[in-house]
Amino acid sequence: GKVSGKNLNGTKKKTISTLQLDLGGSNANGGDSHRRSTTTFRMYFDRGDLPIKMEYLCGGDKIGWTVDIDKLDYSLYLPLFFDGLSETQHPYKTYARQGVTDLLVAGGEKIHPVVPQLILPLKNALSTRNLEVMCTTLKIIQQLVMSSDMVGPALVPFYRQLLPMFNAFKVKNVNCGDEIDYAQRTNMNLGDLIDETLQVLELHGGEDAFINIKYMVPTYESCYLN
């Protein structure tokens, strides 16, 4: 019995330290230990099978699409680009993030039918515990919810898969800094970004959103009360 008691105490303390973020950010191999060795996005990219121009982006915010974005099959390409959100290295992360943004801006009603296929890529990205990847993914979730009226409610059934990471990191006041080139607020920390994302989910998720968020993130307070 003694040993398990000791372990229990150890585990309790450890819980905090195992939630340490990988602050490697854009360094080579940052966060590799926490994710798959390669993403499907990277495989497509390396084979030249993505409808994008292979030009190196240096701080630019446009990628060249070789096909009219309105003609793309969203059920294939949206999950594929979302899969690339787990990437920590250039050029993959750059193309994946900008590709996701472009697709969400242009997608409209083509987005919500694909929502179930976006859950695993989002979960994988949040599970990297890489600060830059997590902050970027939270901004993308907000953008996803705002992309169409039907997306917010469509996400509610998947909170059980997405929100455990929110709960784990909600109290982390780690600064996201300037690591996210297109972040509108450069001084936002991870805890604040999680709160903001939960508010976006609640505001756009319909009447069942709050109770389902509260179930997964007990410390969350409704933004309608403020």
CSV table of C-alpha atoms in Angstrom, one decimal:
chain,number,residue,atom,x,y,z
A,1,GLY,CA,0.0,0.0,0.0
A,2,LYS,CA,2.8,2.4,0.8
A,3,VAL,CA,4.1,2.4,-2.7
A,4,SER,CA,0.8,3.3,-4.3
A,5,GLY,CA,0.3,6.1,-1.7
A,6,LYS,CA,3.6,7.5,-2.6
A,7,ASN,CA,2.8,7.3,-6.3
A,8,LEU,CA,-0.5,9.1,-5.8
A,9,ASN,CA,1.2,12.0,-4.2
A,10,GLY,CA,3.9,12.0,-6.8
A,11,THR,CA,1.3,11.9,-9.5
A,12,LYS,CA,-0.6,14.8,-8.1
A,13,LYS,CA,2.4,17.0,-8.1
A,14,LYS,CA,3.4,15.7,-11.5
A,15,THR,CA,0.2,16.6,-13.1
A,16,ILE,CA,1.2,20.2,-13.1
A,17,SER,CA,4.7,19.6,-14.4
A,18,THR,CA,3.6,17.2,-17.2
A,19,LEU,CA,1.4,19.9,-18.5
A,20,GLN,CA,4.5,21.9,-19.2
A,21,LEU,CA,4.3,23.5,-22.7
A,22,ASP,CA,6.9,22.9,-25.3
A,23,LEU,CA,8.2,26.4,-25.8
A,24,GLY,CA,10.4,25.4,-28.7
A,25,GLY,CA,7.9,27.2,-31.0
A,26,SER,CA,9.4,27.4,-34.4
A,27,ASN,CA,12.6,25.6,-33.6
A,28,ALA,CA,13.4,22.5,-35.6
A,29,ASN,CA,11.7,19.5,-34.1
A,30,GLY,CA,9.8,21.6,-31.6
A,31,GLY,CA,7.2,19.4,-30.0
A,32,ASP,CA,8.0,16.4,-32.1
A,33,SER,CA,7.9,14.0,-29.2
A,34,HIS,CA,4.2,14.8,-28.6
A,35,ARG,CA,3.0,14.2,-32.1
A,36,ARG,CA,2.9,11.8,-35.0
A,37,SER,CA,6.2,11.6,-36.9
A,38,THR,CA,4.6,13.0,-40.0
A,39,THR,CA,1.3,14.5,-40.9
A,40,THR,CA,-0.8,13.6,-44.0
A,41,PHE,CA,-0.5,17.2,-45.0
A,42,ARG,CA,3.3,17.0,-45.1
A,43,MET,CA,3.1,13.8,-47.2
A,44,TYR,CA,0.8,15.6,-49.8
A,45,PHE,CA,3.0,18.7,-49.6
A,46,ASP,CA,6.2,16.7,-50.2
A,47,ARG,CA,4.7,14.8,-53.1
A,48,GLY,CA,3.5,18.0,-54.7
A,49,ASP,CA,-0.1,16.9,-54.5
A,50,LEU,CA,-1.5,20.1,-53.0
A,51,PRO,CA,-3.2,22.8,-55.3
A,52,ILE,CA,-0.7,25.5,-54.1
A,53,LYS,CA,2.3,27.1,-55.7
A,54,MET,CA,5.5,26.0,-54.1
A,55,GLU,CA,7.0,29.4,-53.4
A,56,TYR,CA,8.7,30.1,-50.1
A,57,LEU,CA,6.7,32.5,-48.0
A,58,CYS,CA,8.7,35.0,-46.0
A,59,GLY,CA,6.2,36.7,-43.7
A,60,GLY,CA,3.8,37.0,-46.7
A,61,ASP,CA,0.1,36.3,-46.0
A,62,LYS,CA,-1.0,34.9,-49.3
A,63,ILE,CA,-0.3,31.6,-50.9
A,64,GLY,CA,-0.8,30.9,-54.6
A,65,TRP,CA,-3.6,28.5,-55.3
A,66,THR,CA,-3.2,26.6,-58.6
A,67,VAL,CA,-7.0,25.9,-58.7
A,68,ASP,CA,-9.9,28.3,-58.1
A,69,ILE,CA,-10.5,27.9,-54.4
A,70,ASP,CA,-14.3,27.8,-55.0
A,71,LYS,CA,-13.8,24.7,-57.1
A,72,LEU,CA,-11.9,22.7,-54.4
A,73,ASP,CA,-13.4,19.7,-52.8
A,74,TYR,CA,-13.7,20.8,-49.2
A,75,SER,CA,-14.3,17.3,-47.9
A,76,LEU,CA,-10.8,16.5,-49.0
A,77,TYR,CA,-8.8,19.7,-48.7
A,78,LEU,CA,-10.2,21.3,-45.5
A,79,PRO,CA,-9.3,18.3,-43.3
A,80,LEU,CA,-6.0,17.9,-45.1
A,81,PHE,CA,-4.9,21.5,-44.4
A,82,PHE,CA,-6.3,21.3,-40.8
A,83,ASP,CA,-4.1,18.2,-40.4
A,84,GLY,CA,-1.1,20.5,-41.1
A,85,LEU,CA,-1.9,22.6,-38.0
A,86,SER,CA,0.2,20.2,-36.0
A,87,GLU,CA,3.3,21.1,-38.0
A,88,THR,CA,6.0,23.0,-36.2
A,89,GLN,CA,8.4,23.5,-39.1
A,90,HIS,CA,8.6,25.8,-42.1
A,91,PRO,CA,7.4,25.6,-44.8
A,92,TYR,CA,4.7,23.1,-43.7
A,93,LYS,CA,3.2,25.1,-40.8
A,94,THR,CA,3.2,28.3,-42.9
A,95,TYR,CA,1.3,26.8,-45.8
A,96,ALA,CA,-1.1,24.8,-43.6
A,97,ARG,CA,-2.1,27.9,-41.5
A,98,GLN,CA,-2.5,30.2,-44.5
A,99,GLY,CA,-4.3,27.4,-46.4
A,100,VAL,CA,-6.8,26.9,-43.6
A,101,THR,CA,-7.4,30.6,-43.3
A,102,ASP,CA,-8.0,31.0,-47.1
A,103,LEU,CA,-10.4,28.0,-47.2
A,104,LEU,CA,-12.4,29.2,-44.2
A,105,VAL,CA,-12.7,32.7,-45.7
A,106,ALA,CA,-14.0,31.3,-49.0
A,107,GLY,CA,-15.9,28.3,-47.8
A,108,GLY,CA,-19.3,29.5,-46.6
A,109,GLU,CA,-21.8,26.8,-46.5
A,110,LYS,CA,-19.3,24.2,-47.7
A,111,ILE,CA,-17.6,24.2,-44.3
A,112,HIS,CA,-20.2,22.8,-41.8
A,113,PRO,CA,-20.7,19.4,-43.5
A,114,VAL,CA,-17.0,18.8,-43.1
A,115,VAL,CA,-16.9,19.7,-39.3
A,116,PRO,CA,-16.8,16.0,-38.1
A,117,GLN,CA,-13.6,15.5,-40.2
A,118,LEU,CA,-11.9,18.5,-38.6
A,119,ILE,CA,-12.1,17.2,-35.0
A,120,LEU,CA,-9.2,14.8,-35.1
A,121,PRO,CA,-6.8,17.2,-36.7
A,122,LEU,CA,-7.8,19.9,-34.2
A,123,LYS,CA,-7.4,17.5,-31.3
A,124,ASN,CA,-4.0,16.4,-32.6
A,125,ALA,CA,-2.9,20.0,-32.9
A,126,LEU,CA,-4.1,20.9,-29.3
A,127,SER,CA,-2.4,17.7,-28.0
A,128,THR,CA,1.1,18.7,-29.3
A,129,ARG,CA,1.4,20.9,-26.1
A,130,ASN,CA,3.5,23.2,-28.4
A,131,LEU,CA,2.7,26.8,-27.4
A,132,GLU,CA,2.8,28.2,-30.9
A,133,VAL,CA,0.7,25.4,-32.4
A,134,MET,CA,-1.9,25.6,-29.6
A,135,CYS,CA,-2.2,29.4,-29.8
A,136,THR,CA,-2.6,29.2,-33.6
A,137,THR,CA,-5.1,26.4,-33.3
A,138,LEU,CA,-7.3,28.3,-30.8
A,139,LYS,CA,-7.4,31.3,-33.2
A,140,ILE,CA,-8.3,28.9,-36.1
A,141,ILE,CA,-11.1,27.4,-34.0
A,142,GLN,CA,-12.5,30.9,-33.5
A,143,GLN,CA,-12.2,31.6,-37.2
A,144,LEU,CA,-13.9,28.2,-38.0
A,145,VAL,CA,-16.9,29.1,-35.7
A,146,MET,CA,-17.3,32.5,-37.3
A,147,SER,CA,-17.0,31.1,-40.9
A,148,SER,CA,-20.7,30.0,-41.0
A,149,ASP,CA,-23.7,30.2,-38.8
A,150,MET,CA,-24.1,26.4,-38.8
A,151,VAL,CA,-20.5,25.6,-37.7
A,152,GLY,CA,-20.9,26.6,-34.0
A,153,PRO,CA,-23.9,24.2,-33.3
A,154,ALA,CA,-22.2,21.5,-35.4
A,155,LEU,CA,-19.2,21.6,-33.0
A,156,VAL,CA,-21.2,21.1,-29.8
A,157,PRO,CA,-21.3,17.2,-30.0
A,158,PHE,CA,-17.5,17.2,-30.3
A,159,TYR,CA,-16.7,19.3,-27.2
A,160,ARG,CA,-15.9,16.0,-25.4
A,161,GLN,CA,-13.0,15.5,-27.8
A,162,LEU,CA,-11.8,19.1,-28.1
A,163,LEU,CA,-12.3,20.6,-24.6
A,164,PRO,CA,-10.2,18.4,-22.3
A,165,MET,CA,-7.1,20.3,-23.4
A,166,PHE,CA,-8.8,23.6,-22.8
A,167,ASN,CA,-9.5,22.5,-19.3
A,168,ALA,CA,-6.0,21.3,-18.7
A,169,PHE,CA,-4.4,24.6,-19.8
A,170,LYS,CA,-7.1,27.1,-18.8
A,171,VAL,CA,-5.0,28.4,-15.9
A,172,LYS,CA,-1.8,28.7,-17.8
A,173,ASN,CA,-0.7,32.3,-18.1
A,174,VAL,CA,2.0,31.6,-20.7
A,175,ASN,CA,2.5,34.5,-23.1
A,176,CYS,CA,1.9,33.6,-26.7
A,177,GLY,CA,4.0,36.7,-27.7
A,178,ASP,CA,4.7,37.5,-31.3
A,179,GLU,CA,5.1,33.8,-32.3
A,180,ILE,CA,1.8,33.9,-34.2
A,181,ASP,CA,2.5,36.3,-37.1
A,182,TYR,CA,-1.1,37.0,-37.8
A,183,ALA,CA,-2.3,37.2,-34.2
A,184,GLN,CA,-4.2,40.4,-33.7
A,185,ARG,CA,-3.2,40.7,-30.1
A,186,THR,CA,0.5,40.1,-29.5
A,187,ASN,CA,0.3,40.0,-25.7
A,188,MET,CA,-2.4,37.4,-25.3
A,189,ASN,CA,-1.5,34.5,-23.1
A,190,LEU,CA,-2.8,30.9,-23.5
A,191,GLY,CA,-5.3,31.1,-20.6
A,192,ASP,CA,-6.9,34.2,-22.0
A,193,LEU,CA,-6.9,32.8,-25.5
A,194,ILE,CA,-8.7,29.7,-24.2
A,195,ASP,CA,-11.3,31.8,-22.4
A,196,GLU,CA,-11.9,33.9,-25.5
A,197,THR,CA,-12.3,30.8,-27.6
A,198,LEU,CA,-14.8,29.3,-25.2
A,199,GLN,CA,-16.8,32.5,-25.3
A,200,VAL,CA,-16.8,32.3,-29.1
A,201,LEU,CA,-18.0,28.7,-28.9
A,202,GLU,CA,-20.8,29.7,-26.4
A,203,LEU,CA,-21.9,32.8,-28.3
A,204,HIS,CA,-22.2,30.9,-31.6
A,205,GLY,CA,-23.0,27.4,-30.5
A,206,GLY,CA,-26.7,27.7,-29.8
A,207,GLU,CA,-28.7,26.9,-26.7
A,208,ASP,CA,-26.9,23.7,-25.8
A,209,ALA,CA,-23.4,25.2,-26.0
A,210,PHE,CA,-23.0,26.6,-22.4
A,211,ILE,CA,-24.1,23.5,-20.5
A,212,ASN,CA,-21.8,21.3,-22.7
A,213,ILE,CA,-18.8,23.7,-22.2
A,214,LYS,CA,-19.5,23.8,-18.4
A,215,TYR,CA,-19.5,20.0,-18.3
A,216,MET,CA,-16.0,19.8,-19.8
A,217,VAL,CA,-14.6,23.0,-18.3
A,218,PRO,CA,-16.2,23.4,-14.9
A,219,THR,CA,-14.4,26.7,-14.2
A,220,TYR,CA,-16.0,28.4,-17.3
A,221,GLU,CA,-18.4,31.2,-16.5
A,222,SER,CA,-21.0,32.2,-19.1
A,223,CYS,CA,-20.2,35.3,-21.0
A,224,TYR,CA,-23.9,36.2,-20.9
A,225,LEU,CA,-23.6,36.8,-17.2
A,226,ASN,CA,-21.0,39.5,-17.6
